[in-house]
Amino acid sequence: MGKATVIPFGPQHPVLPEPLHLDLVVQDETVIDCLPQIGFIHRGLEKLVEKRDYNQFIYVAERICGICAMGHSLGYAETVEELMGVEVPKRAEYLRVIWHELSRIHSHLLWLGLAADAFGFESLFMHCWRLRERVLDLFEKTTGGRVILSVVKVGGVVRDIDGAMLREIVAVLEGLEAEYATIVSTLLTDASIKNRTVGVGVISHEEALDLSMVGPFARASAVNYDCRMLGRGAYGDLSDFQPILDTQGDCYARIKVRCSEVLQSIAIIKELVAKIPTGDIAVDVKGSPADGSQASNVLEQPRGECYYYARGNGSKNLERMRMRTPTSQNLAGMVAALKGCDLADVNMIILTIDPCVSCTER
Amino acid sequence: MGYASRSPWVIHYDGSSCNGCDIEVLATLCPGFDGERFGVVNTGNPKHADIFLVTGSVNEQNIDVVRQIYDQMVEPKVVVACGICACSGGVFHDCYNVIGGVDQAIPVDVYAPGCAVRPETLIDAIVAGVKVLDEKEAALKEQKRAAKKER
Ligand code: SF4
């Protein structure tokens, strides 16, 4: 046994798109401990509720994270609507979920690409991002933005999608499905990918529960939980919703779960487009949240459950706005998975747990 | 039509951005916009890079990291502030943990605004950056020549 050494990892590191610093304690080639250090992206945006009123804050909320921007604006809007007892028109709920599921597809494709890059499969990375561009084009056509959509407001949405565009969305997704199938079959059957991922970074079912992991990473360890099954908003109108589970809990299982979730999202969008009701897309919201009123809400982000809490104080500004994002839950799981792994597997494990640092630090 | 005098390699660092600009920086180099066809390659090594793409504003924790990466880059070098956060602090300018735009830490040559910055804007900014690189290189050569004469 060699002497233990500490290897600093990050914050600027080729495999990390985001600054996260890890002190890896390594003995021979095995990681025996891992200490994460965060704070590089902390902006303190929860405190901005004191300076922005509840309508303006939605634009700050969606900039918590540019990858799940749509989800954060949706989660914030739903929380404030609950706080103020606002009933959102059905059509707006459908449109929100359609955009939210589209952003899940874009987020998952982005991540599959980065995962491919992590094991050195650069062409696969490029293919994932090429497909992702099509989803971004849909965003641009329907909202004007590519990543920050600014399309949700308290009380509804700011834009409608007309029938022709809805059909185009479905057509684009159908086109995407075929090409996506080739990418998935490469990801899941390629021998060199399997060598890198099967049995690596295992998180058992018990560990996942103990560490309260959420999202696709928990579902890869057979934790049967997905906020979408609570049936809020338009999710309640789906004919059937079953979380996608796997039992192995290794890197391979995490990739597999996320691969299938893209197809699930496509199916959800298709169903909602077929069922979407006509009507208004927003209601007027007047007044301010009552003093002492509280509301909380959970939402399934691409990376897992995100919890929102809001408290009013009778003025236009909220008293408190708090989010607990999926990655703050999953970091503990990441540290657990890293302990005992080979040094060369570190980037693979980090990427399959997919920490979103800017969500976590806000 | 002009031509680019070089294929700049870029290094990207995420200051305290929301990721929106980071994924656009990556998207600029990926199919769709394909910055790589101009030879713009993303590198993780500051010594290899000509252009430093910074997204997000600076704060107490990362200001040193930004400076260190900048210092490690070899002359001539260009800094592009990507996104309005990196230009001025943007929507977060009055957050308690935001010092301001990247120019609070290091000299910025090209400002590429937008929230998130669009890939087209980034390509423009990189092209503008190449011009600045040429100017800086010429100035460096001039300096060397002058130093030789004096000797
Ligand atoms: S400019 Fe906008 S998209 Fe870019 S990092 Fe700032 S908030 Fe995010």
Short mmCIF file of C-alpha atoms and ligand atoms in Angstrom, two decimals:
data_model
loop_
_atom_site.label_atom_id
_atom_site.label_comp_id
_atom_site.label_asym_id
_atom_site.label_seq_id
_atom_site.Cartn_x
_atom_site.Cartn_y
_atom_site.Cartn_z
CA MET A 1 0.00 0.00 0.00
CA GLY A 2 1.42 3.34 -1.04
CA LYS A 3 1.13 6.55 0.87
CA ALA A 4 -2.11 8.48 0.62
CA THR A 5 -1.90 11.60 -1.56
CA VAL A 6 -4.41 14.31 -2.24
CA ILE A 7 -5.13 15.12 -5.86
CA PRO A 8 -7.05 18.32 -6.49
CA PHE A 9 -9.66 17.99 -9.24
CA GLY A 10 -11.12 21.16 -10.74
CA PRO A 11 -12.43 23.84 -10.66
CA GLN A 12 -11.12 24.27 -14.18
CA HIS A 13 -10.92 20.79 -15.64
CA PRO A 14 -11.43 19.63 -19.21
CA VAL A 15 -14.15 17.12 -18.33
CA LEU A 16 -16.09 19.49 -16.13
CA PRO A 17 -18.31 21.95 -17.89
CA GLU A 18 -18.81 23.60 -14.55
CA PRO A 19 -16.47 24.55 -11.74
CA LEU A 20 -16.57 21.98 -9.00
CA HIS A 21 -13.57 21.31 -6.87
CA LEU A 22 -12.86 17.89 -5.42
CA ASP A 23 -10.00 16.88 -3.21
CA LEU A 24 -9.45 13.24 -4.05
CA VAL A 25 -7.52 11.30 -1.47
CA VAL A 26 -5.77 8.59 -3.43
CA GLN A 27 -3.85 5.55 -2.30
CA ASP A 28 -2.09 3.72 -5.11
CA GLU A 29 -4.69 4.17 -7.86
CA THR A 30 -7.75 3.94 -5.62
CA VAL A 31 -9.77 6.88 -4.37
CA ILE A 32 -10.22 6.39 -0.65
CA ASP A 33 -11.89 9.66 0.18
CA CYS A 34 -13.33 12.63 -1.60
CA LEU A 35 -14.01 16.11 -0.26
CA PRO A 36 -16.09 18.39 -2.44
CA GLN A 37 -15.57 22.11 -2.18
CA ILE A 38 -18.19 24.39 -3.65
CA GLY A 39 -18.95 28.09 -3.82
CA PHE A 40 -17.50 29.06 -7.18
CA ILE A 41 -20.89 29.91 -8.63
CA HIS A 42 -22.72 31.17 -5.60
CA ARG A 43 -24.51 34.39 -6.51
CA GLY A 44 -27.01 34.67 -3.68
CA LEU A 45 -30.01 34.98 -5.89
CA GLU A 46 -32.58 33.86 -3.32
CA LYS A 47 -31.99 37.15 -1.58
CA LEU A 48 -32.93 39.03 -4.72
CA VAL A 49 -36.62 38.55 -3.82
CA GLU A 50 -36.13 41.61 -1.64
CA LYS A 51 -35.30 43.70 -4.67
CA ARG A 52 -37.55 42.20 -7.36
CA ASP A 53 -41.29 41.77 -7.07
CA TYR A 54 -42.91 38.40 -7.56
CA ASN A 55 -43.54 39.01 -11.27
CA GLN A 56 -39.99 40.10 -11.98
CA PHE A 57 -38.41 37.35 -9.94
CA ILE A 58 -39.47 34.70 -12.42
CA TYR A 59 -36.72 35.95 -14.74
CA VAL A 60 -34.20 35.52 -11.97
CA ALA A 61 -35.62 32.10 -11.08
CA GLU A 62 -35.19 30.77 -14.58
CA ARG A 63 -31.56 31.86 -14.53
CA ILE A 64 -30.83 29.58 -11.58
CA CYS A 65 -29.74 27.15 -14.24
CA GLY A 66 -29.61 27.62 -17.97
CA ILE A 67 -30.09 23.92 -18.68
CA CYS A 68 -33.32 23.51 -16.76
CA ALA A 69 -34.37 27.16 -17.12
CA MET A 70 -37.85 26.21 -18.23
CA GLY A 71 -38.32 23.94 -15.21
CA HIS A 72 -37.23 26.57 -12.74
CA SER A 73 -39.55 29.23 -14.10
CA LEU A 74 -42.35 26.67 -14.06
CA GLY A 75 -41.63 25.57 -10.50
CA TYR A 76 -41.45 29.15 -9.30
CA ALA A 77 -44.66 30.16 -11.08
CA GLU A 78 -46.57 27.17 -9.69
CA THR A 79 -45.41 27.98 -6.17
CA VAL A 80 -46.46 31.62 -6.37
CA GLU A 81 -49.76 30.65 -7.95
CA GLU A 82 -50.43 28.33 -5.05
CA LEU A 83 -49.46 31.09 -2.64
CA MET A 84 -51.96 33.47 -4.19
CA GLY A 85 -54.66 30.94 -5.05
CA VAL A 86 -54.44 31.51 -8.80
CA GLU A 87 -56.13 29.01 -11.10
CA VAL A 88 -54.16 28.59 -14.34
CA PRO A 89 -56.07 27.90 -17.60
CA LYS A 90 -55.83 24.30 -18.80
CA ARG A 91 -54.23 25.22 -22.13
CA ALA A 92 -51.44 27.05 -20.33
CA GLU A 93 -50.78 23.99 -18.18
CA TYR A 94 -50.46 21.84 -21.27
CA LEU A 95 -48.15 24.29 -23.01
CA ARG A 96 -45.96 24.51 -19.95
CA VAL A 97 -45.57 20.76 -19.77
CA ILE A 98 -44.86 20.52 -23.50
CA TRP A 99 -42.02 23.03 -23.14
CA HIS A 100 -40.82 21.42 -19.97
CA GLU A 101 -40.64 17.98 -21.55
CA LEU A 102 -38.87 19.43 -24.58
CA SER A 103 -36.30 20.89 -22.25
CA ARG A 104 -35.89 17.50 -20.61
CA ILE A 105 -35.10 16.05 -24.03
CA HIS A 106 -32.55 18.79 -24.66
CA SER A 107 -31.02 18.35 -21.23
CA HIS A 108 -30.76 14.57 -21.53
CA LEU A 109 -29.23 14.78 -25.00
CA LEU A 110 -26.75 17.34 -23.73
CA TRP A 111 -25.85 15.04 -20.90
CA LEU A 112 -25.59 11.90 -23.03
CA GLY A 113 -23.20 13.86 -25.20
CA LEU A 114 -21.07 14.93 -22.28
CA ALA A 115 -21.05 11.37 -20.95
CA ALA A 116 -19.87 10.12 -24.33
CA ASP A 117 -17.16 12.77 -24.26
CA ALA A 118 -16.11 11.60 -20.81
CA PHE A 119 -15.16 8.20 -22.13
CA GLY A 120 -13.52 9.70 -25.15
CA PHE A 121 -16.21 9.00 -27.73
CA GLU A 122 -16.14 12.35 -29.38
CA SER A 123 -18.20 11.59 -32.47
CA LEU A 124 -21.05 10.33 -30.32
CA PHE A 125 -20.84 13.57 -28.34
CA MET A 126 -21.21 15.55 -31.56
CA HIS A 127 -24.15 13.42 -32.71
CA CYS A 128 -26.03 13.95 -29.46
CA TRP A 129 -25.51 17.67 -29.71
CA ARG A 130 -26.55 17.67 -33.34
CA LEU A 131 -29.90 16.13 -32.38
CA ARG A 132 -30.20 18.54 -29.52
CA GLU A 133 -29.97 21.48 -31.93
CA ARG A 134 -33.31 20.40 -33.41
CA VAL A 135 -35.00 20.74 -30.05
CA LEU A 136 -33.38 24.14 -29.62
CA ASP A 137 -34.73 25.14 -33.04
CA LEU A 138 -38.20 24.24 -31.79
CA PHE A 139 -37.63 26.46 -28.76
CA GLU A 140 -36.49 29.28 -30.98
CA LYS A 141 -39.52 28.96 -33.22
CA THR A 142 -42.00 28.87 -30.37
CA THR A 143 -40.45 31.27 -27.87
CA GLY A 144 -37.63 33.19 -29.54
CA GLY A 145 -34.99 31.95 -27.11
CA ARG A 146 -32.67 28.97 -27.39
CA VAL A 147 -31.88 28.20 -23.79
CA ILE A 148 -33.52 30.90 -21.69
CA LEU A 149 -37.13 30.84 -22.84
CA SER A 150 -38.85 33.41 -20.59
CA VAL A 151 -42.19 32.04 -21.64
CA VAL A 152 -43.84 31.29 -18.30
CA LYS A 153 -45.37 34.01 -16.18
CA VAL A 154 -47.29 33.95 -12.95
CA GLY A 155 -50.83 33.10 -14.07
CA GLY A 156 -50.04 31.32 -17.31
CA VAL A 157 -47.73 31.56 -20.29
CA VAL A 158 -46.89 34.55 -22.45
CA ARG A 159 -47.16 32.85 -25.84
CA ASP A 160 -49.44 30.34 -27.46
CA ILE A 161 -48.34 27.60 -29.83
CA ASP A 162 -50.73 27.29 -32.77
CA GLY A 163 -51.97 24.02 -34.25
CA ALA A 164 -49.54 23.99 -37.17
CA MET A 165 -46.58 24.51 -34.87
CA LEU A 166 -47.78 21.79 -32.50
CA ARG A 167 -47.91 19.40 -35.43
CA GLU A 168 -44.44 20.49 -36.45
CA ILE A 169 -43.15 19.74 -32.96
CA VAL A 170 -44.52 16.22 -33.21
CA ALA A 171 -43.09 15.78 -36.71
CA VAL A 172 -39.62 16.95 -35.61
CA LEU A 173 -39.67 14.64 -32.60
CA GLU A 174 -40.72 11.71 -34.78
CA GLY A 175 -37.82 12.42 -37.10
CA LEU A 176 -35.53 12.64 -34.14
CA GLU A 177 -36.68 9.34 -32.70
CA ALA A 178 -35.22 7.25 -35.50
CA GLU A 179 -31.78 8.84 -35.32
CA TYR A 180 -31.88 8.77 -31.57
CA ALA A 181 -32.42 5.01 -31.68
CA THR A 182 -29.04 4.56 -33.41
CA ILE A 183 -27.31 6.70 -30.79
CA VAL A 184 -28.92 4.73 -27.99
CA SER A 185 -28.00 1.40 -29.47
CA THR A 186 -24.39 2.56 -29.71
CA LEU A 187 -24.42 3.83 -26.14
CA LEU A 188 -25.94 0.68 -24.74
CA THR A 189 -24.33 -2.06 -26.81
CA ASP A 190 -20.84 -0.81 -27.65
CA ALA A 191 -18.34 -3.07 -25.93
CA SER A 192 -15.87 -0.33 -25.06
CA ILE A 193 -18.61 1.76 -23.45
CA LYS A 194 -19.81 -1.24 -21.46
CA ASN A 195 -16.28 -1.87 -20.26
CA ARG A 196 -16.14 1.60 -18.84
CA THR A 197 -19.60 1.70 -17.29
CA VAL A 198 -20.87 -1.71 -16.19
CA GLY A 199 -20.30 -2.24 -12.49
CA VAL A 200 -18.58 1.14 -12.08
CA GLY A 201 -19.69 3.55 -9.37
CA VAL A 202 -22.41 1.36 -7.93
CA ILE A 203 -24.94 2.94 -5.60
CA SER A 204 -27.14 0.32 -3.96
CA HIS A 205 -30.86 0.74 -3.42
CA GLU A 206 -30.34 1.18 0.34
CA GLU A 207 -27.60 3.74 -0.16
CA ALA A 208 -29.71 5.71 -2.60
CA LEU A 209 -32.52 5.85 -0.03
CA ASP A 210 -30.18 6.64 2.87
CA LEU A 211 -28.55 9.48 0.98
CA SER A 212 -31.98 10.68 -0.29
CA MET A 213 -30.89 10.67 -3.87
CA VAL A 214 -33.41 11.84 -6.42
CA GLY A 215 -34.04 11.75 -10.12
CA PRO A 216 -32.75 9.38 -12.78
CA PHE A 217 -29.76 8.48 -10.56
CA ALA A 218 -32.01 7.24 -7.79
CA ARG A 219 -34.25 5.53 -10.30
CA ALA A 220 -31.21 3.69 -11.65
CA SER A 221 -30.95 2.21 -8.14
CA ALA A 222 -34.62 1.17 -8.22
CA VAL A 223 -36.01 4.05 -6.17
CA ASN A 224 -39.54 4.30 -7.47
CA TYR A 225 -40.03 8.04 -7.32
CA ASP A 226 -40.64 10.63 -10.00
CA CYS A 227 -42.53 13.85 -9.17
CA ARG A 228 -44.39 13.54 -12.42
CA MET A 229 -46.33 10.62 -10.98
CA LEU A 230 -47.96 13.02 -8.52
CA GLY A 231 -49.99 14.21 -11.49
CA ARG A 232 -49.78 17.95 -11.06
CA GLY A 233 -50.88 20.20 -13.89
CA ALA A 234 -51.16 18.52 -17.25
CA TYR A 235 -49.35 15.40 -15.96
CA GLY A 236 -52.62 14.47 -14.27
CA ASP A 237 -54.27 14.07 -17.66
CA LEU A 238 -51.78 11.53 -18.97
CA SER A 239 -53.38 8.16 -19.54
CA ASP A 240 -50.51 6.41 -17.83
CA PHE A 241 -47.24 7.37 -16.24
CA GLN A 242 -44.69 4.93 -14.94
CA PRO A 243 -41.24 6.02 -13.71
CA ILE A 244 -38.40 4.34 -15.58
CA LEU A 245 -36.42 2.16 -13.22
CA ASP A 246 -33.33 0.04 -13.24
CA THR A 247 -31.85 -2.11 -10.52
CA GLN A 248 -28.09 -2.14 -11.05
CA GLY A 249 -27.26 1.35 -9.79
CA ASP A 250 -24.02 1.56 -11.80
CA CYS A 251 -22.95 4.05 -14.46
CA TYR A 252 -24.45 1.85 -17.15
CA ALA A 253 -27.86 1.80 -15.44
CA ARG A 254 -27.82 5.56 -15.10
CA ILE A 255 -27.15 5.96 -18.80
CA LYS A 256 -29.88 3.45 -19.59
CA VAL A 257 -32.50 5.22 -17.49
CA ARG A 258 -31.78 8.56 -19.07
CA CYS A 259 -31.81 7.09 -22.55
CA SER A 260 -35.31 5.75 -22.00
CA GLU A 261 -36.53 8.97 -20.42
CA VAL A 262 -36.05 10.82 -23.68
CA LEU A 263 -38.47 8.44 -25.38
CA GLN A 264 -40.86 8.79 -22.46
CA SER A 265 -40.81 12.57 -22.86
CA ILE A 266 -41.47 12.30 -26.56
CA ALA A 267 -44.49 10.09 -25.81
CA ILE A 268 -45.77 12.58 -23.22
CA ILE A 269 -45.51 15.47 -25.67
CA LYS A 270 -47.31 13.51 -28.36
CA GLU A 271 -50.13 12.63 -26.02
CA LEU A 272 -50.51 16.20 -24.76
CA VAL A 273 -50.47 17.65 -28.27
CA ALA A 274 -53.30 15.29 -29.17
CA LYS A 275 -55.32 16.26 -26.11
CA ILE A 276 -54.58 19.98 -25.75
CA PRO A 277 -57.75 21.97 -25.02
CA THR A 278 -58.52 25.37 -26.55
CA GLY A 279 -58.94 28.48 -24.45
CA ASP A 280 -57.03 31.24 -22.71
CA ILE A 281 -53.34 30.98 -22.03
CA ALA A 282 -53.14 33.22 -18.98
CA VAL A 283 -55.20 34.86 -16.26
CA ASP A 284 -54.57 38.29 -14.79
CA VAL A 285 -52.91 38.14 -11.43
CA LYS A 286 -53.54 41.11 -9.18
CA GLY A 287 -52.61 41.96 -5.61
CA SER A 288 -49.84 40.55 -3.47
CA PRO A 289 -49.36 37.35 -1.52
CA ALA A 290 -50.95 37.67 1.93
CA ASP A 291 -48.76 38.24 4.99
CA GLY A 292 -47.69 34.91 6.43
CA SER A 293 -48.96 32.84 3.51
CA GLN A 294 -46.78 29.90 2.58
CA ALA A 295 -46.62 27.49 -0.32
CA SER A 296 -44.38 24.67 -1.41
CA ASN A 297 -44.15 22.64 -4.52
CA VAL A 298 -42.10 19.87 -6.08
CA LEU A 299 -41.24 19.47 -9.70
CA GLU A 300 -39.34 16.83 -11.64
CA GLN A 301 -36.40 18.54 -13.25
CA PRO A 302 -34.26 16.64 -15.74
CA ARG A 303 -31.91 15.85 -12.84
CA GLY A 304 -34.57 14.99 -10.30
CA GLU A 305 -36.91 16.42 -7.73
CA CYS A 306 -36.65 20.13 -7.09
CA TYR A 307 -38.41 21.60 -4.10
CA TYR A 308 -39.70 25.19 -3.98
CA TYR A 309 -40.89 27.12 -0.98
CA ALA A 310 -42.29 30.64 -0.88
CA ARG A 311 -43.56 32.88 1.90
CA GLY A 312 -45.45 36.14 1.41
CA ASN A 313 -45.44 39.25 3.58
CA GLY A 314 -48.31 41.29 2.17
CA SER A 315 -46.12 43.26 -0.20
CA LYS A 316 -45.24 42.72 -3.84
CA ASN A 317 -41.93 41.24 -2.76
CA LEU A 318 -41.86 37.76 -1.33
CA GLU A 319 -40.57 37.34 2.18
CA ARG A 320 -38.58 34.24 1.30
CA MET A 321 -38.02 32.08 -1.69
CA ARG A 322 -36.16 28.84 -1.30
CA MET A 323 -35.28 26.08 -3.71
CA ARG A 324 -33.67 22.77 -3.00
CA THR A 325 -32.28 21.48 -6.23
CA PRO A 326 -31.68 17.87 -7.27
CA THR A 327 -27.90 18.12 -7.25
CA SER A 328 -27.68 19.20 -3.63
CA GLN A 329 -29.37 15.88 -2.90
CA ASN A 330 -27.19 13.90 -5.23
CA LEU A 331 -23.78 15.25 -4.21
CA ALA A 332 -23.74 12.97 -1.19
CA GLY A 333 -24.39 10.01 -3.47
CA MET A 334 -21.61 11.13 -5.76
CA VAL A 335 -19.12 11.22 -2.91
CA ALA A 336 -20.26 7.77 -1.79
CA ALA A 337 -19.88 6.37 -5.32
CA LEU A 338 -16.41 7.86 -5.68
CA LYS A 339 -15.04 6.22 -2.58
CA GLY A 340 -13.22 3.07 -3.56
CA CYS A 341 -13.22 3.69 -7.29
CA ASP A 342 -10.20 3.80 -9.59
CA LEU A 343 -8.77 7.22 -10.27
CA ALA A 344 -9.41 6.76 -13.99
CA ASP A 345 -13.12 6.22 -13.35
CA VAL A 346 -13.60 9.47 -11.48
CA ASN A 347 -14.73 11.53 -14.45
CA MET A 348 -17.13 8.80 -15.56
CA ILE A 349 -18.79 8.64 -12.17
CA ILE A 350 -19.02 12.40 -11.79
CA LEU A 351 -20.57 12.74 -15.19
CA THR A 352 -23.13 9.98 -14.77
CA ILE A 353 -24.29 11.60 -11.55
CA ASP A 354 -24.28 14.84 -13.50
CA PRO A 355 -23.90 17.51 -10.87
CA CYS A 356 -25.47 20.80 -11.89
CA VAL A 357 -23.35 23.16 -9.87
CA SER A 358 -25.08 26.38 -10.73
CA CYS A 359 -28.41 24.96 -9.51
CA THR A 360 -26.83 23.82 -6.30
CA GLU A 361 -25.04 27.00 -5.41
CA ARG A 362 -27.45 29.51 -6.91
CA MET B 1 -14.07 38.43 -48.23
CA GLY B 2 -11.13 38.34 -45.92
CA TYR B 3 -9.60 35.31 -44.40
CA ALA B 4 -8.77 34.43 -40.83
CA SER B 5 -5.07 34.72 -40.16
CA ARG B 6 -5.14 31.83 -37.73
CA SER B 7 -7.30 29.13 -36.16
CA PRO B 8 -7.58 30.23 -32.58
CA TRP B 9 -7.80 27.67 -29.84
CA VAL B 10 -10.09 28.59 -27.01
CA ILE B 11 -10.29 27.81 -23.33
CA HIS B 12 -13.57 28.14 -21.51
CA TYR B 13 -14.12 28.90 -17.87
CA ASP B 14 -17.47 29.19 -16.15
CA GLY B 15 -17.27 32.12 -13.74
CA SER B 16 -20.58 32.13 -11.96
CA SER B 17 -22.78 31.67 -14.95
CA CYS B 18 -26.14 29.95 -14.90
CA ASN B 19 -24.89 27.39 -17.51
CA GLY B 20 -26.99 29.04 -20.18
CA CYS B 21 -23.96 30.68 -21.73
CA ASP B 22 -21.72 27.66 -21.18
CA ILE B 23 -23.90 25.37 -23.19
CA GLU B 24 -24.04 28.01 -25.90
CA VAL B 25 -20.24 28.19 -25.91
CA LEU B 26 -20.15 24.43 -26.40
CA ALA B 27 -22.97 24.55 -28.95
CA THR B 28 -20.93 27.07 -30.95
CA LEU B 29 -18.22 24.47 -31.39
CA CYS B 30 -20.62 21.60 -32.07
CA PRO B 31 -22.64 20.67 -35.17
CA GLY B 32 -25.19 23.31 -36.03
CA PHE B 33 -22.80 26.23 -35.78
CA ASP B 34 -19.64 24.22 -36.07
CA GLY B 35 -16.96 26.62 -34.99
CA GLU B 36 -14.50 23.80 -35.47
CA ARG B 37 -14.67 24.22 -39.22
CA PHE B 38 -12.68 27.43 -38.67
CA GLY B 39 -10.24 25.45 -36.59
CA VAL B 40 -11.60 26.80 -33.32
CA VAL B 41 -10.79 24.01 -30.90
CA ASN B 42 -11.70 23.85 -27.24
CA THR B 43 -8.72 23.02 -25.07
CA GLY B 44 -8.45 22.49 -21.36
CA ASN B 45 -4.88 23.73 -21.16
CA PRO B 46 -4.36 27.49 -20.71
CA LYS B 47 -0.93 27.29 -22.35
CA HIS B 48 -2.47 26.04 -25.58
CA ALA B 49 -5.17 28.66 -25.77
CA ASP B 50 -5.28 31.93 -27.67
CA ILE B 51 -8.72 33.08 -26.64
CA PHE B 52 -10.18 32.90 -23.15
CA LEU B 53 -13.95 32.60 -23.15
CA VAL B 54 -15.34 33.53 -19.78
CA THR B 55 -19.00 33.13 -18.93
CA GLY B 56 -20.64 34.52 -15.84
CA SER B 57 -19.57 37.18 -13.42
CA VAL B 58 -16.74 37.03 -10.92
CA ASN B 59 -17.08 36.56 -7.16
CA GLU B 60 -14.69 36.32 -4.21
CA GLN B 61 -14.23 32.59 -4.69
CA ASN B 62 -13.51 32.43 -8.40
CA ILE B 63 -11.76 35.74 -9.08
CA ASP B 64 -8.38 34.14 -8.35
CA VAL B 65 -9.11 31.17 -10.58
CA VAL B 66 -9.97 33.51 -13.46
CA ARG B 67 -6.75 35.46 -12.88
CA GLN B 68 -4.66 32.30 -12.66
CA ILE B 69 -5.97 30.93 -15.94
CA TYR B 70 -5.36 34.30 -17.59
CA ASP B 71 -1.84 34.55 -16.23
CA GLN B 72 -0.96 31.07 -17.46
CA MET B 73 -1.95 31.86 -21.04
CA VAL B 74 0.94 32.90 -23.27
CA GLU B 75 1.02 36.23 -25.10
CA PRO B 76 -0.62 37.28 -27.32
CA LYS B 77 -3.95 36.42 -25.75
CA VAL B 78 -7.49 37.69 -25.97
CA VAL B 79 -10.33 37.62 -23.47
CA VAL B 80 -13.94 37.41 -24.60
CA ALA B 81 -16.68 38.08 -22.04
CA CYS B 82 -19.53 35.77 -23.08
CA GLY B 83 -23.01 36.78 -22.05
CA ILE B 84 -24.29 39.79 -20.22
CA CYS B 85 -23.29 38.33 -16.85
CA ALA B 86 -19.65 38.31 -17.91
CA CYS B 87 -19.97 41.79 -19.43
CA SER B 88 -21.50 43.56 -16.47
CA GLY B 89 -23.08 41.17 -13.98
CA GLY B 90 -26.38 41.22 -15.85
CA VAL B 91 -29.49 40.11 -14.03
CA PHE B 92 -27.38 39.26 -10.99
CA HIS B 93 -25.50 42.57 -10.82
CA ASP B 94 -26.98 43.46 -7.44
CA CYS B 95 -26.56 40.06 -5.79
CA TYR B 96 -24.43 40.17 -2.66
CA ASN B 97 -21.89 37.70 -3.94
CA VAL B 98 -21.32 39.22 -7.37
CA ILE B 99 -18.39 41.58 -7.85
CA GLY B 100 -19.32 42.43 -11.41
CA GLY B 101 -18.25 41.68 -14.95
CA VAL B 102 -15.07 39.80 -15.80
CA ASP B 103 -13.32 43.12 -16.48
CA GLN B 104 -13.14 43.54 -12.71
CA ALA B 105 -10.58 40.73 -12.67
CA ILE B 106 -8.74 40.76 -16.00
CA PRO B 107 -8.64 43.01 -19.09
CA VAL B 108 -11.44 42.14 -21.51
CA ASP B 109 -10.94 42.63 -25.27
CA VAL B 110 -14.29 41.66 -26.72
CA TYR B 111 -17.72 41.90 -25.10
CA ALA B 112 -20.33 39.48 -26.42
CA PRO B 113 -23.65 40.39 -24.82
CA GLY B 114 -26.86 38.38 -24.74
CA CYS B 115 -28.70 36.32 -22.21
CA ALA B 116 -27.92 33.68 -23.12
CA VAL B 117 -25.28 34.78 -25.63
CA ARG B 118 -26.21 33.49 -29.07
CA PRO B 119 -23.78 31.27 -30.96
CA GLU B 120 -23.83 33.75 -33.85
CA THR B 121 -22.69 36.49 -31.47
CA LEU B 122 -19.95 34.22 -30.17
CA ILE B 123 -18.66 33.47 -33.66
CA ASP B 124 -18.61 37.22 -34.32
CA ALA B 125 -16.76 37.75 -31.07
CA ILE B 126 -14.16 35.11 -31.90
CA VAL B 127 -13.62 36.68 -35.33
CA ALA B 128 -13.18 40.07 -33.66
CA GLY B 129 -10.84 38.38 -31.20
CA VAL B 130 -8.65 37.08 -34.03
CA LYS B 131 -8.20 40.64 -35.23
CA VAL B 132 -7.18 41.75 -31.75
CA LEU B 133 -4.76 38.81 -31.61
CA ASP B 134 -3.13 40.01 -34.85
CA GLU B 135 -2.79 43.53 -33.49
CA LYS B 136 -1.33 42.30 -30.24
CA GLU B 137 1.12 40.07 -32.07
CA ALA B 138 2.24 42.97 -34.26
CA ALA B 139 2.71 45.15 -31.18
CA LEU B 140 4.76 42.41 -29.49
CA LYS B 141 7.03 42.08 -32.53
CA GLU B 142 7.44 45.86 -32.63
CA GLN B 143 8.47 45.86 -28.99
CA LYS B 144 11.04 43.13 -29.55
CA ARG B 145 12.50 44.97 -32.52
CA ALA B 146 12.78 48.17 -30.52
CA ALA B 147 14.46 46.29 -27.66
CA LYS B 148 17.01 44.76 -30.08
CA LYS B 149 17.88 48.18 -31.55
CA GLU B 150 18.53 49.61 -28.12
CA ARG B 151 20.96 46.82 -27.35
S1 SF4 C 1 -25.96 35.98 -19.38
FE1 SF4 C 1 -27.91 34.96 -18.94
S2 SF4 C 1 -27.66 32.89 -19.75
FE2 SF4 C 1 -25.62 33.78 -19.59
S3 SF4 C 1 -24.85 33.15 -17.59
FE3 SF4 C 1 -25.85 35.13 -17.33
S4 SF4 C 1 -27.94 34.68 -16.73
FE4 SF4 C 1 -27.07 32.82 -17.59
#
